[in-house]
Amino acid sequence: MKTVRIWFKKLGAARFISHLDLNRCMARAVHMAKIPLWYTQGFNPHAFITFALPLSLGVRGERECMDMKIDETKITDEELLLRLQKTLPADLPVFAVTDPKEKPGKIAYALYELKMCSETPENAETDLFQKWESFLNQEKIPAEKRSKSGPLVVDLKPDLQIRKIFQDGETIYTEVLLPAGSEYNLNPSLLVETFRSQSGASFFCEYTRHCLYNKQMEPFQ
Amino acid sequence: MQRMNPNMEKIWMKVQKPSRYTGGELNSVIKNKEDVDVRFAFCFPDVYEVGMSHLGMKILYGILNEMDGVWCERVFAPWIDMEEQLRDAHLDLYALESGDSLREFDILGFTLQYELSYSNILNMLDMSGIPLLASQREGLKNLVVAGGPCACNPEPLADFVDLFFLGEGEEIDKELILLYRKCKQENVGKQEFLIQAAQIPGVYVPSLYDVKYKENGTISSVTPLCGAPAKITKRVMNDLDSMYFPDRFVVPYLDIVHNRAVSEVLRGCIRGCRFCQAGFIYRPFREKSVETINRQCKSLCENTGYDEISLSSLSTSDYRQLNPLLDKLLTWTEDARVGISLPSLRVDNFSTEVMDKIKTVRRSGLTFAPEAGTQRLRDVINKNVTEEELMKTVSTAFKGGWNSIKLYFMIGLPTETLEDIEGIVNLGQKVVDAFYANPDRPKGRGVSVSVSASGFVPKPFTPFQWEPQDTVKELREKQKHLVNCVHSRKLECNYHEAVVSFLEGVFARGDRRLGPVLLEAHRQGCKFDGWNDCFSYEKWMRAFQICKVDPAFYANRRRSFDEILPWDHLDYGITKEFLIRECKKAYQAEITPNCMQKCSACGASCFKGGICVEDRTDLV
Ligand code: SF4
């Protein structure tokens, strides 16, 4: 028995499936691909598939991963990759199978790309761009975060690392690094929605998660 | 491609369960539009989760997409939130594969599974900017066709649908598409196309029939025009083994109503329960062979990844090779970690043996349908189940570890008295008692028995097609009586809204004069009438009032045996003489043996297939 880490993208229609549905979809693909899974003992055999850090609904994922326990005597990593590519829908392409180097608990940051488009016409883009920049440049960005013990006001500013911000035609691109993982996780939509309610701007935002990092800012492996 | 419209993504972000609308599922078929000359939209007038569970759609999707130059896509009724978003953004309802508006399609094929989905058909056309009335759609583009069980009385939809398919669709859809293609290439007009289509056996073109009415509102004559046949006979597939069956299904991301591989083991039904339309319109009873089913199940599981197979039919335990089939399936399903489920077990042949073989499936709960509370009434409806059998079965189930049982009944059946209503509760109570009478019942676990009573709706092509339906008031009184009779907390009682059954009753036996009512109801905003949170009795009654149509004429009136019924020109094999015979026997509480025991000469032998032509020497 060994654990393998399977790397995939979550694109197109697959962005809109909930975590539960993703789980089911993967389980079916694994079943169809006849992957020699390691099942837990007991009456109700339950396959081991765990996701490092589930994505929120609507977010595109460029480098997602899930772990599963397999019987490595029965299949090579290459074969596993090929078979899963055949049994998963086109919007969930698998691109690599590796040995897990780190535990999902090591995840510390996530890099997101935000694509914002104004929904009000006429010079609205420059306007939106200015609003967005001054929002980000504030001393403090208080936001209401949901937590287990009810709503919690947090300052987003210290956790926020803007990597890139530019405008291309009607679209504003922002690359932002946010704390991620099981200990403290910030969802980019919290930032964007706080901006929306503070500025009153009307726009549409598309989210992509590009990569997960550990504390040392090395890509999570 | 509208689907690539960035607005669509915004919309998906704003609605519940966006996977209903995104497409892109495993095994969905994408074709190159350049290679396609006939585009077919399979339209299911209900939400995605319901429509995607429907086997007929999977079959036709497979058949049509196997045809060169034909691309079949799927369309479902968007839920209220999605409709609002689409309308606000001025976007058309679209098909899931291409994202194109329904307007782009040559043929829109609706499936008619229940009467209460009719308002959704109008709404779906409307959401795509397609004229609702057939007479307003000129040219061949956007031809609206429909099939499915309710096509056996399609008259209420005659104003909107260009043509109907009667019976099983495996061949007839292909034939129609070939004719359509030819006419499109030759630039033939719509009227001429319809006249030619009416010559295809099983195709009913309502505009080619002139219906006249008597002063008392009943039909005086139905006259075929332009050479259309006087009787349209449904299509039947006689050889289920050679019949097309899809080896892959579109596998949804969402959890749908029946999220599993489905194999149809038989068609038709031997039983002839007198209230059940399906029991008559799908005759004759035909079985698939064990080998075919086994092969189809195997490839389905391989191509979908499903870990559960459902052996589906109207009554799967009537499949004569059930035990050999289960044995055959069990040779590979256990290793492949696939479970088997039987959706429709009958009370009288539910055995421990079968139960043991399907035990891999989660024990969610068992359902049985005695349908009526007393033996007398069960004899009236020809539901040949005795109390003794039911008790034996539930005891078996309780011993097997089940502790939750659902019982289905109907109220408002012909000849019913209050005593029959009380019988429903008594029977439920006896099932509760049977649980406690079992000495090895699981310790510390109680039993839950639920009794569900739906209002009886008389349907065409049944021996009760002439019967008056109970009025809403009568149904409500009976429901009240039912609830008042319950004295145990272990017994839970549910019933359906009487007004919903009433509307279903109106449309089930309606005629063409309901067209304007449907149109008005659509204008009033009626949709999803089968969903409690959407159904509005007030809107419907307003529509009837505005159109000056009395719904009671259709639901609550007793017809005489010699009245011309709106569906009399449609031929489902079953003869009127047989139905009259059965109706009279019902009044005498006299039962009719099933097709396996004895042929009752219902007329379906005209199709020369299945059980009607089997060698029956062993029975004599
Ligand atoms: S003709 Fe006889 S055997 Fe055939 S369906 Fe009718 S009753 Fe059954």
mmCIF file of N, CA and C in Angstrom, chain A residues 9-96:
data_model
loop_
_atom_site.group_PDB
_atom_site.id
_atom_site.type_symbol
_atom_site.label_atom_id
_atom_site.label_comp_id
_atom_site.label_asym_id
_atom_site.label_seq_id
_atom_site.Cartn_x
_atom_site.Cartn_y
_atom_site.Cartn_z
ATOM 1 N N LYS A 9 -6.840 19.702 -12.655
ATOM 2 C CA LYS A 9 -7.388 21.058 -12.777
ATOM 3 C C LYS A 9 -8.902 20.985 -12.647
ATOM 4 N N LYS A 10 -9.475 22.063 -12.191
ATOM 5 C CA LYS A 10 -10.929 22.146 -12.090
ATOM 6 C C LYS A 10 -11.355 23.316 -12.970
ATOM 7 N N LEU A 11 -11.860 22.991 -14.144
ATOM 8 C CA LEU A 11 -12.141 24.023 -15.147
ATOM 9 C C LEU A 11 -13.614 24.011 -15.551
ATOM 10 N N GLY A 12 -13.982 24.990 -16.360
ATOM 11 C CA GLY A 12 -15.292 24.994 -17.017
ATOM 12 C C GLY A 12 -16.432 24.604 -16.090
ATOM 13 N N ALA A 13 -17.227 23.645 -16.556
ATOM 14 C CA ALA A 13 -18.398 23.227 -15.789
ATOM 15 C C ALA A 13 -18.008 22.668 -14.423
ATOM 16 N N ALA A 14 -16.826 22.055 -14.345
ATOM 17 C CA ALA A 14 -16.414 21.423 -13.096
ATOM 18 C C ALA A 14 -16.214 22.430 -11.974
ATOM 19 N N ARG A 15 -16.037 23.711 -12.319
ATOM 20 C CA ARG A 15 -15.895 24.728 -11.275
ATOM 21 C C ARG A 15 -17.163 24.848 -10.450
ATOM 22 N N PHE A 16 -18.269 24.467 -11.065
ATOM 23 C CA PHE A 16 -19.555 24.708 -10.410
ATOM 24 C C PHE A 16 -20.060 23.507 -9.627
ATOM 25 N N ILE A 17 -19.217 22.524 -9.458
ATOM 26 C CA ILE A 17 -19.695 21.389 -8.662
ATOM 27 C C ILE A 17 -19.208 21.525 -7.229
ATOM 28 N N SER A 18 -20.084 21.133 -6.332
ATOM 29 C CA SER A 18 -19.788 21.267 -4.907
ATOM 30 C C SER A 18 -18.735 20.242 -4.516
ATOM 31 N N HIS A 19 -18.204 20.394 -3.319
ATOM 32 C CA HIS A 19 -17.170 19.468 -2.889
ATOM 33 C C HIS A 19 -17.697 18.040 -2.805
ATOM 34 N N LEU A 20 -18.915 17.922 -2.306
ATOM 35 C CA LEU A 20 -19.532 16.592 -2.187
ATOM 36 C C LEU A 20 -19.666 15.933 -3.561
ATOM 37 N N ASP A 21 -20.100 16.722 -4.535
ATOM 38 C CA ASP A 21 -20.263 16.185 -5.891
ATOM 39 C C ASP A 21 -18.915 15.845 -6.523
ATOM 40 N N LEU A 22 -17.909 16.638 -6.190
ATOM 41 C CA LEU A 22 -16.566 16.360 -6.716
ATOM 42 C C LEU A 22 -16.077 15.016 -6.172
ATOM 43 N N ASN A 23 -16.324 14.830 -4.909
ATOM 44 C CA ASN A 23 -15.958 13.585 -4.258
ATOM 45 C C ASN A 23 -16.580 12.380 -4.956
ATOM 46 N N ARG A 24 -17.869 12.486 -5.208
ATOM 47 C CA ARG A 24 -18.608 11.420 -5.870
ATOM 48 C C ARG A 24 -18.097 11.187 -7.281
ATOM 49 N N CYS A 25 -17.829 12.284 -7.962
ATOM 50 C CA CYS A 25 -17.371 12.210 -9.342
ATOM 51 C C CYS A 25 -16.011 11.511 -9.411
ATOM 52 N N MET A 26 -15.113 11.856 -8.481
ATOM 53 C CA MET A 26 -13.786 11.232 -8.440
ATOM 54 C C MET A 26 -13.931 9.742 -8.106
ATOM 55 N N ALA A 27 -14.794 9.451 -7.156
ATOM 56 C CA ALA A 27 -14.974 8.057 -6.758
ATOM 57 C C ALA A 27 -15.437 7.224 -7.949
ATOM 58 N N ARG A 28 -16.339 7.782 -8.746
ATOM 59 C CA ARG A 28 -16.820 7.075 -9.934
ATOM 60 C C ARG A 28 -15.709 6.885 -10.952
ATOM 61 N N ALA A 29 -14.913 7.942 -11.156
ATOM 62 C CA ALA A 29 -13.829 7.864 -12.135
ATOM 63 C C ALA A 29 -12.802 6.810 -11.711
ATOM 64 N N VAL A 30 -12.516 6.779 -10.430
ATOM 65 C CA VAL A 30 -11.556 5.817 -9.900
ATOM 66 C C VAL A 30 -12.097 4.397 -10.055
ATOM 67 N N HIS A 31 -13.380 4.272 -9.786
ATOM 68 C CA HIS A 31 -14.041 2.977 -9.912
ATOM 69 C C HIS A 31 -14.011 2.510 -11.360
ATOM 70 N N MET A 32 -14.345 3.430 -12.260
ATOM 71 C CA MET A 32 -14.398 3.100 -13.679
ATOM 72 C C MET A 32 -13.016 2.755 -14.206
ATOM 73 N N ALA A 33 -12.000 3.448 -13.698
ATOM 74 C CA ALA A 33 -10.629 3.237 -14.160
ATOM 75 C C ALA A 33 -10.040 1.956 -13.553
ATOM 76 N N LYS A 34 -10.814 1.313 -12.708
ATOM 77 C CA LYS A 34 -10.377 0.091 -12.032
ATOM 78 C C LYS A 34 -9.036 0.299 -11.325
ATOM 79 N N ILE A 35 -8.903 1.390 -10.631
ATOM 80 C CA ILE A 35 -7.700 1.663 -9.853
ATOM 81 C C ILE A 35 -7.706 0.727 -8.637
ATOM 82 N N PRO A 36 -6.614 -0.013 -8.422
ATOM 83 C CA PRO A 36 -6.586 -0.905 -7.256
ATOM 84 C C PRO A 36 -6.467 -0.110 -5.964
ATOM 85 N N LEU A 37 -7.605 0.349 -5.490
ATOM 86 C CA LEU A 37 -7.627 1.183 -4.291
ATOM 87 C C LEU A 37 -7.417 0.326 -3.065
ATOM 88 N N TRP A 38 -6.925 0.959 -2.050
ATOM 89 C CA TRP A 38 -6.817 0.312 -0.758
ATOM 90 C C TRP A 38 -8.082 0.652 0.007
ATOM 91 N N TYR A 39 -8.889 -0.331 0.310
ATOM 92 C CA TYR A 39 -10.140 -0.065 1.005
ATOM 93 C C TYR A 39 -9.950 -0.243 2.498
ATOM 94 N N THR A 40 -10.687 0.530 3.261
ATOM 95 C CA THR A 40 -10.686 0.288 4.700
ATOM 96 C C THR A 40 -11.417 -1.019 4.954
ATOM 97 N N GLN A 41 -11.028 -1.673 5.990
ATOM 98 C CA GLN A 41 -11.685 -2.937 6.316
ATOM 99 C C GLN A 41 -13.071 -2.635 6.876
ATOM 100 N N GLY A 42 -13.864 -3.693 6.969
ATOM 101 C CA GLY A 42 -15.170 -3.517 7.577
ATOM 102 C C GLY A 42 -16.281 -3.752 6.587
ATOM 103 N N PHE A 43 -17.474 -3.668 7.087
ATOM 104 C CA PHE A 43 -18.612 -4.034 6.258
ATOM 105 C C PHE A 43 -18.795 -3.121 5.065
ATOM 106 N N ASN A 44 -18.695 -1.828 5.316
ATOM 107 C CA ASN A 44 -18.956 -0.881 4.247
ATOM 108 C C ASN A 44 -17.641 -0.373 3.681
ATOM 109 N N PRO A 45 -17.137 -1.017 2.646
ATOM 110 C CA PRO A 45 -15.828 -0.631 2.142
ATOM 111 C C PRO A 45 -15.846 0.813 1.658
ATOM 112 N N HIS A 46 -14.929 1.583 2.154
ATOM 113 C CA HIS A 46 -14.940 3.011 1.852
ATOM 114 C C HIS A 46 -13.567 3.384 1.310
ATOM 115 N N ALA A 47 -13.578 3.901 0.117
ATOM 116 C CA ALA A 47 -12.302 4.222 -0.510
ATOM 117 C C ALA A 47 -11.694 5.466 0.121
ATOM 118 N N PHE A 48 -10.380 5.502 0.126
ATOM 119 C CA PHE A 48 -9.661 6.620 0.707
ATOM 120 C C PHE A 48 -9.355 7.650 -0.349
ATOM 121 N N ILE A 49 -10.134 8.684 -0.430
ATOM 122 C CA ILE A 49 -9.769 9.800 -1.303
ATOM 123 C C ILE A 49 -9.874 11.050 -0.458
ATOM 124 N N THR A 50 -8.790 11.790 -0.341
ATOM 125 C CA THR A 50 -8.872 13.031 0.423
ATOM 126 C C THR A 50 -8.317 14.180 -0.405
ATOM 127 N N PHE A 51 -8.948 15.305 -0.260
ATOM 128 C CA PHE A 51 -8.538 16.495 -1.016
ATOM 129 C C PHE A 51 -7.732 17.400 -0.095
ATOM 130 N N ALA A 52 -6.638 17.971 -0.632
ATOM 131 C CA ALA A 52 -5.755 18.782 0.200
ATOM 132 C C ALA A 52 -6.484 20.000 0.739
ATOM 133 N N LEU A 53 -7.076 20.767 -0.128
ATOM 134 C CA LEU A 53 -7.756 21.982 0.306
ATOM 135 C C LEU A 53 -8.876 22.288 -0.688
ATOM 136 N N PRO A 54 -10.100 21.875 -0.348
ATOM 137 C CA PRO A 54 -11.196 22.016 -1.310
ATOM 138 C C PRO A 54 -11.392 23.454 -1.779
ATOM 139 N N LEU A 55 -11.802 23.587 -3.017
ATOM 140 C CA LEU A 55 -12.061 24.902 -3.621
ATOM 141 C C LEU A 55 -13.503 25.319 -3.394
ATOM 142 N N SER A 56 -13.726 26.626 -3.330
ATOM 143 C CA SER A 56 -15.117 27.076 -3.235
ATOM 144 C C SER A 56 -15.779 26.981 -4.600
ATOM 145 N N LEU A 57 -17.106 26.967 -4.563
ATOM 146 C CA LEU A 57 -17.897 26.853 -5.780
ATOM 147 C C LEU A 57 -17.598 28.024 -6.726
ATOM 148 N N GLY A 58 -17.384 27.710 -7.982
ATOM 149 C CA GLY A 58 -17.175 28.757 -8.983
ATOM 150 C C GLY A 58 -15.711 29.088 -9.232
ATOM 151 N N VAL A 59 -14.821 28.644 -8.348
ATOM 152 C CA VAL A 59 -13.402 28.983 -8.494
ATOM 153 C C VAL A 59 -12.701 27.976 -9.402
ATOM 154 N N ARG A 60 -11.934 28.501 -10.363
ATOM 155 C CA ARG A 60 -11.152 27.630 -11.218
ATOM 156 C C ARG A 60 -9.912 27.189 -10.448
ATOM 157 N N GLY A 61 -9.509 25.940 -10.598
ATOM 158 C CA GLY A 61 -8.308 25.463 -9.917
ATOM 159 C C GLY A 61 -7.297 24.994 -10.956
ATOM 160 N N GLU A 62 -6.078 25.521 -10.901
ATOM 161 C CA GLU A 62 -5.067 25.144 -11.892
ATOM 162 C C GLU A 62 -4.153 24.036 -11.387
ATOM 163 N N ARG A 63 -4.091 23.884 -10.058
ATOM 164 C CA ARG A 63 -3.166 22.899 -9.516
ATOM 165 C C ARG A 63 -3.764 22.344 -8.225
ATOM 166 N N GLU A 64 -4.787 21.505 -8.408
ATOM 167 C CA GLU A 64 -5.485 20.902 -7.273
ATOM 168 C C GLU A 64 -4.929 19.506 -7.050
ATOM 169 N N CYS A 65 -5.091 19.010 -5.837
ATOM 170 C CA CYS A 65 -4.638 17.641 -5.656
ATOM 171 C C CYS A 65 -5.500 16.856 -4.688
ATOM 172 N N MET A 66 -5.460 15.554 -4.879
ATOM 173 C CA MET A 66 -6.143 14.655 -3.951
ATOM 174 C C MET A 66 -5.226 13.451 -3.713
ATOM 175 N N ASP A 67 -5.365 12.879 -2.538
ATOM 176 C CA ASP A 67 -4.548 11.717 -2.195
ATOM 177 C C ASP A 67 -5.409 10.475 -2.153
ATOM 178 N N MET A 68 -4.841 9.377 -2.578
ATOM 179 C CA MET A 68 -5.544 8.107 -2.367
ATOM 180 C C MET A 68 -4.551 6.994 -2.088
ATOM 181 N N LYS A 69 -5.025 5.995 -1.379
ATOM 182 C CA LYS A 69 -4.174 4.850 -1.054
ATOM 183 C C LYS A 69 -4.427 3.766 -2.078
ATOM 184 N N ILE A 70 -3.341 3.302 -2.682
ATOM 185 C CA ILE A 70 -3.495 2.275 -3.708
ATOM 186 C C ILE A 70 -2.583 1.091 -3.410
ATOM 187 N N ASP A 71 -2.843 0.031 -4.137
ATOM 188 C CA ASP A 71 -1.964 -1.130 -4.065
ATOM 189 C C ASP A 71 -0.946 -0.973 -5.198
ATOM 190 N N GLU A 72 0.283 -0.508 -4.867
ATOM 191 C CA GLU A 72 1.235 -0.126 -5.915
ATOM 192 C C GLU A 72 1.812 -1.333 -6.650
ATOM 193 N N THR A 73 1.557 -2.528 -6.114
ATOM 194 C CA THR A 73 2.054 -3.695 -6.834
ATOM 195 C C THR A 73 1.213 -3.946 -8.079
ATOM 196 N N LYS A 74 0.038 -3.342 -8.121
ATOM 197 C CA LYS A 74 -0.872 -3.638 -9.218
ATOM 198 C C LYS A 74 -0.922 -2.560 -10.285
ATOM 199 N N ILE A 75 -0.324 -1.410 -10.040
ATOM 200 C CA ILE A 75 -0.419 -0.328 -11.026
ATOM 201 C C ILE A 75 0.745 0.647 -10.865
ATOM 202 N N THR A 76 1.253 1.140 -11.998
ATOM 203 C CA THR A 76 2.311 2.158 -11.928
ATOM 204 C C THR A 76 1.661 3.537 -11.926
ATOM 205 N N ASP A 77 2.414 4.535 -11.517
ATOM 206 C CA ASP A 77 1.885 5.896 -11.499
ATOM 207 C C ASP A 77 1.475 6.344 -12.898
ATOM 208 N N GLU A 78 2.282 5.959 -13.888
ATOM 209 C CA GLU A 78 1.998 6.375 -15.272
ATOM 210 C C GLU A 78 0.667 5.791 -15.743
ATOM 211 N N GLU A 79 0.477 4.518 -15.441
ATOM 212 C CA GLU A 79 -0.746 3.829 -15.845
ATOM 213 C C GLU A 79 -1.957 4.470 -15.161
ATOM 214 N N LEU A 80 -1.779 4.783 -13.895
ATOM 215 C CA LEU A 80 -2.846 5.408 -13.125
ATOM 216 C C LEU A 80 -3.259 6.740 -13.764
ATOM 217 N N LEU A 81 -2.258 7.514 -14.150
ATOM 218 C CA LEU A 81 -2.509 8.805 -14.790
ATOM 219 C C LEU A 81 -3.310 8.620 -16.080
ATOM 220 N N LEU A 82 -2.841 7.682 -16.898
ATOM 221 C CA LEU A 82 -3.506 7.445 -18.181
ATOM 222 C C LEU A 82 -4.956 7.020 -17.995
ATOM 223 N N ARG A 83 -5.158 6.124 -17.051
ATOM 224 C CA ARG A 83 -6.517 5.611 -16.867
ATOM 225 C C ARG A 83 -7.462 6.682 -16.347
ATOM 226 N N LEU A 84 -6.986 7.489 -15.413
ATOM 227 C CA LEU A 84 -7.860 8.540 -14.872
ATOM 228 C C LEU A 84 -8.163 9.601 -15.918
ATOM 229 N N GLN A 85 -7.208 9.854 -16.790
ATOM 230 C CA GLN A 85 -7.455 10.826 -17.855
ATOM 231 C C GLN A 85 -8.618 10.378 -18.725
ATOM 232 N N LYS A 86 -8.736 9.062 -18.872
ATOM 233 C CA LYS A 86 -9.807 8.542 -19.724
ATOM 234 C C LYS A 86 -11.160 8.563 -19.028
ATOM 235 N N THR A 87 -11.170 8.428 -17.722
ATOM 236 C CA THR A 87 -12.465 8.259 -17.063
ATOM 237 C C THR A 87 -13.010 9.530 -16.421
ATOM 238 N N LEU A 88 -12.221 10.599 -16.432
ATOM 239 C CA LEU A 88 -12.739 11.846 -15.857
ATOM 240 C C LEU A 88 -13.303 12.740 -16.958
ATOM 241 N N PRO A 89 -14.309 13.552 -16.640
ATOM 242 C CA PRO A 89 -14.824 14.482 -17.641
ATOM 243 C C PRO A 89 -13.732 15.473 -18.067
ATOM 244 N N ALA A 90 -13.900 16.029 -19.259
ATOM 245 C CA ALA A 90 -12.870 16.896 -19.840
ATOM 246 C C ALA A 90 -12.544 18.096 -18.953
ATOM 247 N N ASP A 91 -13.507 18.534 -18.160
ATOM 248 C CA ASP A 91 -13.258 19.711 -17.328
ATOM 249 C C ASP A 91 -12.527 19.387 -16.027
ATOM 250 N N LEU A 92 -12.173 18.126 -15.847
ATOM 251 C CA LEU A 92 -11.364 17.735 -14.681
ATOM 252 C C LEU A 92 -10.122 16.971 -15.155
ATOM 253 N N PRO A 93 -9.220 17.657 -15.884
ATOM 254 C CA PRO A 93 -8.065 16.930 -16.418
ATOM 255 C C PRO A 93 -7.021 16.635 -15.330
ATOM 256 N N VAL A 94 -6.527 15.418 -15.331
ATOM 257 C CA VAL A 94 -5.469 15.017 -14.414
ATOM 258 C C VAL A 94 -4.152 15.220 -15.148
ATOM 259 N N PHE A 95 -3.144 15.851 -14.517
ATOM 260 C CA PHE A 95 -1.900 16.074 -15.259
ATOM 261 C C PHE A 95 -0.664 15.469 -14.612
ATOM 262 N N ALA A 96 -0.765 15.004 -13.394
ATOM 263 C CA ALA A 96 0.416 14.367 -12.801
ATOM 264 C C ALA A 96 0.020 13.471 -11.645
#
